[in-house]
Short mmCIF file of C-alpha atoms in Angstrom, two decimals:
data_model
loop_
_atom_site.label_atom_id
_atom_site.label_comp_id
_atom_site.label_asym_id
_atom_site.label_seq_id
_atom_site.Cartn_x
_atom_site.Cartn_y
_atom_site.Cartn_z
CA UNK T 1 12.80 72.88 -16.37
CA UNK T 2 10.19 72.04 -13.32
CA UNK T 3 12.30 71.27 -10.13
CA UNK T 4 11.27 69.74 -6.88
CA UNK T 5 13.77 70.38 -4.06
CA UNK T 6 13.86 68.66 -0.70
CA UNK T 7 16.25 70.35 1.95
CA UNK T 8 15.71 70.75 5.55
CA UNK T 9 18.05 73.70 6.14
CA UNK T 10 16.23 76.88 5.32
CA UNK T 11 19.10 78.76 4.28
CA UNK T 12 20.40 75.94 1.83
CA UNK T 13 17.03 75.50 0.87
CA UNK T 14 16.56 79.26 -0.17
CA UNK T 15 19.75 79.29 -1.69
CA UNK T 16 18.92 76.50 -3.97
CA UNK T 17 15.84 78.11 -4.86
CA UNK T 18 17.57 81.37 -5.73
CA UNK T 19 20.25 79.64 -7.98
CA UNK T 20 17.95 77.51 -10.11
CA UNK T 21 15.46 80.66 -10.55
CA UNK T 22 18.58 82.71 -11.61
CA UNK T 23 18.83 80.20 -14.23
CA UNK T 24 15.23 80.11 -15.44
CA UNK T 25 14.41 76.78 -13.90
CA UNK T 26 10.96 76.70 -12.07
CA UNK T 27 11.00 75.31 -8.47
CA UNK T 28 7.47 73.82 -8.29
CA UNK T 29 7.82 72.60 -4.59
CA UNK T 30 10.39 73.06 -2.04
CA UNK T 31 10.01 70.70 0.86
CA UNK T 32 11.86 70.23 4.26
CA UNK T 33 10.89 66.79 5.37
CA UNK T 34 10.67 63.47 3.88
CA UNK T 35 7.21 62.56 4.40
CA UNK T 36 6.29 65.76 2.33
CA UNK T 37 8.90 64.66 -0.43
CA UNK T 38 6.87 61.69 -1.98
CA UNK T 39 3.66 63.62 -2.47
CA UNK T 40 5.45 66.41 -4.12
CA UNK T 41 7.14 64.23 -6.69
CA UNK T 42 4.23 62.49 -7.53
CA UNK T 43 2.03 65.57 -7.68
CA UNK T 44 4.61 67.64 -9.61
CA UNK T 45 6.28 64.97 -11.67
CA UNK T 46 9.17 67.38 -12.05
CA UNK T 47 11.77 67.23 -14.70
CA UNK T 48 14.41 66.95 -11.87
CA UNK T 49 14.47 66.11 -8.08
CA UNK T 50 17.19 67.80 -6.07
CA UNK T 51 16.88 65.66 -2.89
CA UNK T 52 18.95 65.72 0.56
CA UNK T 53 19.66 62.26 1.56
CA UNK T 54 18.95 63.01 5.20
CA UNK T 55 15.63 64.75 6.27
CA UNK T 56 13.48 64.94 9.16
CA UNK T 57 11.90 63.02 11.07
CA UNK T 58 14.48 60.57 11.29
CA UNK T 59 17.42 62.03 9.58
CA UNK T 60 18.75 58.88 8.34
CA UNK T 61 17.67 58.36 4.75
CA UNK T 62 14.29 60.01 4.40
CA UNK T 63 15.05 61.73 1.32
CA UNK T 64 16.73 58.97 -0.58
CA UNK T 65 13.87 56.40 0.20
CA UNK T 66 11.25 58.86 -0.81
CA UNK T 67 13.04 59.47 -4.12
CA UNK T 68 13.41 55.50 -4.70
CA UNK T 69 9.72 55.43 -3.86
CA UNK T 70 8.80 57.87 -6.54
CA UNK T 71 10.82 56.30 -9.03
CA UNK T 72 8.94 52.96 -8.63
CA UNK T 73 5.89 54.96 -9.46
CA UNK T 74 7.48 57.29 -12.04
CA UNK T 75 10.24 55.37 -13.61
CA UNK T 76 13.21 57.25 -14.95
CA UNK T 77 12.35 60.21 -12.76
CA UNK T 78 15.57 62.23 -12.53
CA UNK T 79 17.14 62.47 -8.92
CA UNK T 80 20.22 64.28 -8.01
CA UNK T 81 21.07 63.61 -4.49
CA UNK T 82 22.95 65.95 -2.06
CA UNK T 83 24.96 64.74 0.92
CA UNK T 84 26.85 66.08 3.38
CA UNK T 85 29.00 62.80 3.48
CA UNK T 86 30.22 60.38 1.14
CA UNK T 87 28.40 56.80 1.64
CA UNK T 88 28.72 54.25 -0.61
CA UNK T 89 25.21 52.32 0.14
CA UNK T 90 23.47 55.49 -1.26
CA UNK T 91 25.33 55.67 -4.41
CA UNK T 92 24.47 52.18 -4.92
CA UNK T 93 20.80 52.32 -4.09
CA UNK T 94 20.34 55.39 -6.26
CA UNK T 95 21.84 53.58 -9.27
CA UNK T 96 19.80 50.35 -8.61
CA UNK T 97 16.94 51.05 -10.84
CA UNK T 98 19.27 51.45 -14.11
CA UNK T 99 16.89 54.12 -15.85
CA UNK T 100 16.65 57.81 -15.79
CA UNK T 101 19.02 60.43 -14.86
CA UNK T 102 20.90 60.24 -11.53
CA UNK T 103 23.30 62.17 -9.47
CA UNK T 104 25.17 62.06 -6.33
CA UNK T 105 26.82 65.36 -5.24
CA UNK T 106 28.38 66.49 -1.95
CA UNK T 107 26.64 69.76 -0.35
CA UNK T 108 29.79 71.73 -0.90
CA UNK T 109 29.68 71.27 -4.57
CA UNK T 110 26.63 73.92 -4.38
CA UNK T 111 28.95 76.64 -3.81
CA UNK T 112 30.07 76.03 -7.39
CA UNK T 113 27.14 77.38 -9.14
CA UNK T 114 28.10 76.71 -12.51
CA UNK T 115 29.10 73.04 -11.72
CA UNK T 116 25.94 72.42 -9.60
CA UNK T 117 23.70 73.92 -12.60
CA UNK T 118 25.41 71.63 -15.04
CA UNK T 119 24.80 68.75 -12.87
CA UNK T 120 21.26 69.47 -12.76
CA UNK T 121 20.90 69.71 -16.30
CA UNK T 122 22.84 66.64 -17.15
CA UNK T 123 20.61 64.67 -14.84
CA UNK T 124 17.42 66.26 -15.97
CA UNK T 125 18.70 64.99 -19.58
CA UNK T 126 19.12 61.47 -18.72
CA UNK T 127 22.84 61.61 -17.66
CA UNK T 128 24.84 60.45 -14.79
CA UNK T 129 26.81 62.87 -12.30
CA UNK T 130 28.78 61.33 -9.74
CA UNK T 131 31.11 63.66 -7.56
CA UNK T 132 34.61 62.77 -7.89
CA UNK T 133 34.98 61.99 -4.05
CA UNK T 134 32.58 59.50 -4.15
CA UNK T 135 34.12 57.57 -6.97
CA UNK T 136 37.29 57.87 -5.44
CA UNK T 137 36.21 56.40 -2.16
CA UNK T 138 34.39 53.63 -4.16
CA UNK T 139 37.72 52.84 -5.77
CA UNK T 140 39.75 53.22 -2.61
CA UNK T 141 37.59 50.62 -0.96
CA UNK T 142 37.92 47.62 -3.26
CA UNK T 143 41.66 48.18 -4.38
CA UNK T 144 42.53 44.42 -5.18
CA UNK T 145 40.17 43.71 -7.96
CA UNK T 146 41.61 46.85 -9.48
CA UNK T 147 45.29 45.88 -9.57
CA UNK T 148 45.53 44.70 -13.02
CA UNK T 149 44.60 48.33 -14.07
CA UNK T 150 47.40 50.69 -15.28
CA UNK T 151 47.53 54.08 -13.49
CA UNK T 152 45.91 55.69 -16.85
CA UNK T 153 43.26 53.15 -16.89
CA UNK T 154 42.47 54.06 -13.42
CA UNK T 155 41.93 57.76 -14.46
CA UNK T 156 40.05 56.75 -17.32
CA UNK T 157 37.74 54.42 -15.04
CA UNK T 158 37.19 57.05 -12.24
CA UNK T 159 36.21 59.92 -15.12
CA UNK T 160 33.98 57.42 -16.68
CA UNK T 161 31.92 56.77 -13.43
CA UNK T 162 31.50 60.30 -13.11
CA UNK T 163 29.21 60.19 -16.35
CA UNK T 164 31.79 61.69 -18.62
CA UNK T 165 31.79 60.99 -22.30
CA UNK T 166 34.91 59.62 -24.25
CA UNK T 167 35.24 63.12 -25.77
CA UNK T 168 35.19 64.54 -22.25
CA UNK T 169 37.79 62.37 -21.00
CA UNK T 170 39.85 62.75 -23.77
CA UNK T 171 39.96 66.64 -23.17
CA UNK T 172 40.49 66.12 -19.41
CA UNK T 173 43.48 63.87 -19.94
CA UNK T 174 44.83 65.60 -22.97
CA UNK T 175 44.80 62.55 -24.92
CA UNK T 176 42.81 61.44 -28.31
CA UNK T 177 39.45 59.87 -28.14
CA UNK T 178 41.02 56.83 -29.85
CA UNK T 179 43.29 56.40 -26.99
CA UNK T 180 40.38 56.89 -24.58
CA UNK T 181 38.32 54.32 -26.48
CA UNK T 182 41.18 51.66 -26.30
CA UNK T 183 41.81 52.37 -22.47
CA UNK T 184 38.20 51.71 -22.04
CA UNK T 185 38.14 48.62 -23.70
CA UNK T 186 41.27 47.45 -21.98
CA UNK T 187 39.27 48.39 -18.61
CA UNK T 188 36.24 46.26 -19.48
CA UNK T 189 38.21 43.50 -20.58
CA UNK T 190 40.16 43.34 -17.20
CA UNK T 191 37.25 43.84 -15.18
CA UNK T 192 35.21 41.30 -17.32
CA UNK T 193 32.44 43.57 -18.29
CA UNK T 194 31.00 44.17 -21.58
CA UNK T 195 31.78 47.71 -23.26
CA UNK T 196 28.65 50.04 -23.65
CA UNK T 197 28.19 53.25 -25.16
CA UNK T 198 25.47 54.29 -22.72
CA UNK T 199 27.13 56.39 -19.67
CA UNK T 200 24.85 55.26 -16.96
CA UNK T 201 25.26 51.66 -17.85
CA UNK T 202 28.79 52.09 -17.75
CA UNK T 203 28.87 53.76 -14.09
CA UNK T 204 26.29 51.17 -13.22
CA UNK T 205 28.73 48.34 -14.17
CA UNK T 206 31.66 50.07 -12.14
CA UNK T 207 29.80 50.56 -9.07
CA UNK T 208 28.29 46.73 -9.52
CA UNK T 209 31.79 45.38 -9.89
CA UNK T 210 33.10 47.46 -6.87
CA UNK T 211 30.38 46.33 -4.88
CA UNK T 212 30.69 42.43 -5.47
#
């Protein structure tokens, strides 16, 4: 798998390179600033990009904006964003295109090597990976519309928004897939959203609803 990395902290950047190479992934470019990211993505056309949101020179959203610009030229380019903080705006912008693998992880997840590598793989394969803390914050910020959901439906919704399949949710909650499917149908019915078997569209539907 060919990977482009954008991270301004040298130690973390070197750590990401080491981790990815240890799992037989090829790091084709590793940049430390926003202006260098877009040409790296367009030039190398990687299988996945691991991008810090805040990069020099502004340390605002340089990384995210470069990733979005690259996806405009390369639709579906898989992007895994790393951030120090949970920010709703970044999660929403990342999912706005609606195509290609996307992910949003907090930087402390990188210390969990297996979890990080699994996230990179899932995003590269077109999946969606959202940090549980991001989902929890999004759910907490808009509680009123979710009052109709049961406690179990909230659990299913949170896991669904992380990009988990019905089978994975069933395993996590120790229930049958049939029960999960029933909960999901109920969730979409209560939220006025059509059911979909596509993980990315399911997450987009949840986040779009929460952002209304």
